[in-house]
Short mmCIF file of C-alpha atoms and ligand atoms in Angstrom, two decimals:
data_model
loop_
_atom_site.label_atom_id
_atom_site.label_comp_id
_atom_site.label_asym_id
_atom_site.label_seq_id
_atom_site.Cartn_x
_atom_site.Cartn_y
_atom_site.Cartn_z
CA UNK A 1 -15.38 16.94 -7.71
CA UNK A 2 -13.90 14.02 -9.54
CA UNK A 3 -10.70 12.45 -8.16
CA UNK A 4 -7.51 12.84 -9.94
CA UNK A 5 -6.28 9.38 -10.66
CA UNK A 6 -2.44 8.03 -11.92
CA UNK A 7 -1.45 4.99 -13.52
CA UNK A 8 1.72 4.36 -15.21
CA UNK A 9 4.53 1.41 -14.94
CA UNK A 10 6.96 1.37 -11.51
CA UNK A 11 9.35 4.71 -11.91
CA UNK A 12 6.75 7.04 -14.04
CA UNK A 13 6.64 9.45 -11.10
CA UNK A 14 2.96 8.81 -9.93
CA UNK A 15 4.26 9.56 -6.42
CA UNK A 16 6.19 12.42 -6.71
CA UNK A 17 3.55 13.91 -9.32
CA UNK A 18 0.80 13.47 -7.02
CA UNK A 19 2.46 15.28 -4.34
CA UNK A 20 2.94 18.28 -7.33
CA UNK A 21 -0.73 18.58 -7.91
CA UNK A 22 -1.60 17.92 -4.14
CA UNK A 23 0.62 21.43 -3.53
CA UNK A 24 -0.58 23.39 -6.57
CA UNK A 25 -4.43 21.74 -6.26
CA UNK A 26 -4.73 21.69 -2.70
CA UNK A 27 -6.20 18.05 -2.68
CA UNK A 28 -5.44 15.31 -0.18
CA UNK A 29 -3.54 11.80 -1.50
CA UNK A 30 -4.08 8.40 -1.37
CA UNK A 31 -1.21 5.96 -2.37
CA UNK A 32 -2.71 3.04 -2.26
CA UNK A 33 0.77 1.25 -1.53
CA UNK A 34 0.90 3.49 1.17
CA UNK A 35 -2.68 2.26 2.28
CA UNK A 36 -1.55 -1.72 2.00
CA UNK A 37 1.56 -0.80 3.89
CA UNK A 38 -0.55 0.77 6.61
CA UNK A 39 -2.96 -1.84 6.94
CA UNK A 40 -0.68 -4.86 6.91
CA UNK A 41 2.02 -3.06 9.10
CA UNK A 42 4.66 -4.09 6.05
CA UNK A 43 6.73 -3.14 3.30
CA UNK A 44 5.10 -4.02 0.04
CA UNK A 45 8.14 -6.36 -0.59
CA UNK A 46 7.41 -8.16 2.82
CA UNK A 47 3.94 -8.57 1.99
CA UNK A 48 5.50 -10.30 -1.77
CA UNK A 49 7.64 -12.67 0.52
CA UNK A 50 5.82 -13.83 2.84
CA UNK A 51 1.95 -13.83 0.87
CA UNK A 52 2.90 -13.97 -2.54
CA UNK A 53 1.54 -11.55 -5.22
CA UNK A 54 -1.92 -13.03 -5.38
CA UNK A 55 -2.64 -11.58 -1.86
CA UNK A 56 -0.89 -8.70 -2.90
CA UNK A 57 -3.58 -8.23 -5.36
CA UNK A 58 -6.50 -8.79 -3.36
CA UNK A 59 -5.55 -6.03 -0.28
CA UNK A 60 -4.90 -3.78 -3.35
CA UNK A 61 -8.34 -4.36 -4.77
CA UNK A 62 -9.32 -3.18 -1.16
CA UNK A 63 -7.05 -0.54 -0.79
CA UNK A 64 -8.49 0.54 -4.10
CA UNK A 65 -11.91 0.08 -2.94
CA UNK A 66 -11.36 2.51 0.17
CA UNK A 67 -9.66 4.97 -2.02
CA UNK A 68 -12.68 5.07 -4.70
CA UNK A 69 -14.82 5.95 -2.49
CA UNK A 70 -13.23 9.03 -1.82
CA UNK A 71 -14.08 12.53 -3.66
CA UNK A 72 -11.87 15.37 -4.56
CA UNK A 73 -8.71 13.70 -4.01
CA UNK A 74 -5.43 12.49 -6.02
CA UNK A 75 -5.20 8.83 -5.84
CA UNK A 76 -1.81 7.48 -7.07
CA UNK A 77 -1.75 3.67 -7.69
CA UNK A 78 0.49 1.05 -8.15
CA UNK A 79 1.69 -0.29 -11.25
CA UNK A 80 0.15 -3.07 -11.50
CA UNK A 81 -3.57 -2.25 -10.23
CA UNK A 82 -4.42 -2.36 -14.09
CA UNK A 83 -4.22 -6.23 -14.08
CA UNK A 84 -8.06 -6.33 -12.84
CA UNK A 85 -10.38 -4.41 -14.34
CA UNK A 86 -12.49 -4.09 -11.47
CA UNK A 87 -9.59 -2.17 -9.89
CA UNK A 88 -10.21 0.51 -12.93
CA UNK A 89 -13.64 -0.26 -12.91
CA UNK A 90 -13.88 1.10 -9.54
CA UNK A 91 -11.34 3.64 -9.83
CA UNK A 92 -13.18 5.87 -13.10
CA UNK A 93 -16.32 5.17 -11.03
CA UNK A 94 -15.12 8.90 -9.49
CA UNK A 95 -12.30 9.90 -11.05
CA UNK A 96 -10.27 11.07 -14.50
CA UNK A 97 -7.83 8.51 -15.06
CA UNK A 98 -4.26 9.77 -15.95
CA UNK A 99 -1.52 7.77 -17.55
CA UNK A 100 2.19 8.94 -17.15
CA UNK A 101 3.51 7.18 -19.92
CA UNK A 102 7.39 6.66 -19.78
CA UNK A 103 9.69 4.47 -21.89
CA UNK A 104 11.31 1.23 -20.34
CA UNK A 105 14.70 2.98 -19.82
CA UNK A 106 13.26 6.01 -18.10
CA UNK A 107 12.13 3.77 -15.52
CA UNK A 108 15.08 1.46 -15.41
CA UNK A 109 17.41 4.83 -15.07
CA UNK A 110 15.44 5.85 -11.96
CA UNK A 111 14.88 2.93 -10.42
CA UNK A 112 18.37 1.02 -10.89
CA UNK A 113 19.14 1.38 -7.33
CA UNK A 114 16.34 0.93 -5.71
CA UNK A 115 15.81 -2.56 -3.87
CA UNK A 116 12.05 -1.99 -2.69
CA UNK A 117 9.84 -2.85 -5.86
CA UNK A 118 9.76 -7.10 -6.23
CA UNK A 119 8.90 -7.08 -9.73
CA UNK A 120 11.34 -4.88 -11.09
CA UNK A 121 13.96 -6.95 -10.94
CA UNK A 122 16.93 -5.21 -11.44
CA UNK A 123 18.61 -8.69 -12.13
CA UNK A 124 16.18 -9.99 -14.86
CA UNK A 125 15.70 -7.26 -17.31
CA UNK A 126 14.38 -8.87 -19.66
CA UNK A 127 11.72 -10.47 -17.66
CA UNK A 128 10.90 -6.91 -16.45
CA UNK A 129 10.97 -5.32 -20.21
CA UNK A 130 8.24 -8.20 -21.27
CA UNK A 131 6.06 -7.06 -18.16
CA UNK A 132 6.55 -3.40 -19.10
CA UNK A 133 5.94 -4.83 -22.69
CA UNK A 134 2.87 -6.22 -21.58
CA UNK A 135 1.19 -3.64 -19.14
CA UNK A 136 1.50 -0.53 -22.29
CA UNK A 137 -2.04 -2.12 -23.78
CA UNK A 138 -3.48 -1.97 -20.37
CA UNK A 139 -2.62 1.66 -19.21
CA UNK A 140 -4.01 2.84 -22.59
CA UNK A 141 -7.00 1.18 -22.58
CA UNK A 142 -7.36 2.34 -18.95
CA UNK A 143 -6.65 5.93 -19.98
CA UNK A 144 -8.33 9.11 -20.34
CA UNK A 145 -5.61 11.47 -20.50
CA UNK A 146 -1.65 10.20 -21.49
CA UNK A 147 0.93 12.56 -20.44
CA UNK A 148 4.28 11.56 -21.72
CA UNK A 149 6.81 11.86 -19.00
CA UNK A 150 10.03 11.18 -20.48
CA UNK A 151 12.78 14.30 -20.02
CA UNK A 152 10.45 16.28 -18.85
CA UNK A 153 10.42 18.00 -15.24
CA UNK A 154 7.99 17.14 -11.88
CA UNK A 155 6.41 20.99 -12.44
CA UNK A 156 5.97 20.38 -16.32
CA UNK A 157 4.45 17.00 -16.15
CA UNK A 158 2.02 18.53 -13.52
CA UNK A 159 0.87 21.63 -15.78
CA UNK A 160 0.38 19.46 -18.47
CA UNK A 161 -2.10 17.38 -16.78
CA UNK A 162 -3.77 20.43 -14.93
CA UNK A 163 -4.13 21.81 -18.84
CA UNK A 164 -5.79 18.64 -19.94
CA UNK A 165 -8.01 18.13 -16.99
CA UNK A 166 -9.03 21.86 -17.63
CA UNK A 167 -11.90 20.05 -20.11
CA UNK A 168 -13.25 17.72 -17.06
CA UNK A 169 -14.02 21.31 -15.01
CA UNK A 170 -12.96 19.28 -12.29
CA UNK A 171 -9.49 21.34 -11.14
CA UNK A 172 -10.24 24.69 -10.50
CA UNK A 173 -7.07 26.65 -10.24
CA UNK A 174 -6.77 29.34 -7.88
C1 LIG B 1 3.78 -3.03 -8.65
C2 LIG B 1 4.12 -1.71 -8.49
C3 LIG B 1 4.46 -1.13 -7.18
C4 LIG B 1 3.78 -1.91 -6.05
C5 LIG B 1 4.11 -3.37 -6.15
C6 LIG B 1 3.66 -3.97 -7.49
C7 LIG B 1 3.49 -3.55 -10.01
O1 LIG B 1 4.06 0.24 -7.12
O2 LIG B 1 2.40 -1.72 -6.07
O3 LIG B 1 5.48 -3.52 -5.96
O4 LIG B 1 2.93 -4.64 -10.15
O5 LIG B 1 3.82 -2.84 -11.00
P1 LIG B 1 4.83 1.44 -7.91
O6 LIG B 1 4.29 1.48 -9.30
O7 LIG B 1 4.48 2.65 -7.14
O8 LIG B 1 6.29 1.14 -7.88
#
């Protein structure tokens, strides 16, 4: 069966959703942060320091590579693997794509005291609204479901995307 796939800006919840709909769905996760982290042996923001965001990028693209291949999983992604369409190219290759779509101050509200993302910076805003600004287009276009997450709970957001995916036949609830 397909893989379950999330998108969505830094703070939409792909990581704590996927764990939601690993537990009701009994499928396995992929993060591919988690993957990066892993294969590096360091933090995303230590891999920003010291390599920059263009290597970033690139052991993403193979983190997202690895994770493609996969079936019958949930892969959650990082915010910015819809920069390169290859990454999305790849990824719908074997899976549904799923956007959790959640307004700039839903994300600033959870993630205001969190020091581990390097491009949400907590000290530009407004540098960090135009990227947010920017990336909407791209998560849309990426999209084949859109859940809006704003207000809503972990268990609601997940029955709302196991009711959408219920058209793709590819969760089958027990
Ligand atoms: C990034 C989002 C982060 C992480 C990296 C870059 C981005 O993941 O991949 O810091 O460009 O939006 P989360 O969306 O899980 O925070």
């Amino acid at each position: 069966m397909k893989n379950i796939v999330l998108i969505g800006f830094m703070g939409s919840g792909k990581t704590v959703i996927a764990k939601q709909l690993s537990k009701i769905l009994k499928r396995k996760i992929i993060d591919t942060d988690k993957i990066i982290e892993k294969r590096q042996k360091k933090k995303i923001k230590e891999i920003f320091k010291l390599y920059g965001e263009k290597f970033f990028r690139k052991v993403e693209t193979d983190a997202v590579k690895y994770a493609g291949k996969q079936k019958n999983i949930i892969i959650a992604t990082g915010g910015g693997v819809v920069i390169k369409p290859q990454n999305i190219k790849i990824l719908k290759k074997n899976g549904i794509i799923v956007y959790l779509k959640n307004t700039f101050e839903t994300s600033y509200k959870r993630l205001k005291n969190k020091k581990d993302r390097p491009l949400f910076k907590i000290n530009n805003l407004k540098e960090t609204r135009l990227l947010f600004n920017k990336r909407l287009k791209l998560y849309k276009r990426a999209a084949d479901i859109i859940i809006k997450t704003d207000n809503k709970s972990i268990e609601r957001v997940a029955d709302e995307i196991i009711k959408k995916l219920d058209k793709y036949k590819i969760c089958k609830q027990k």
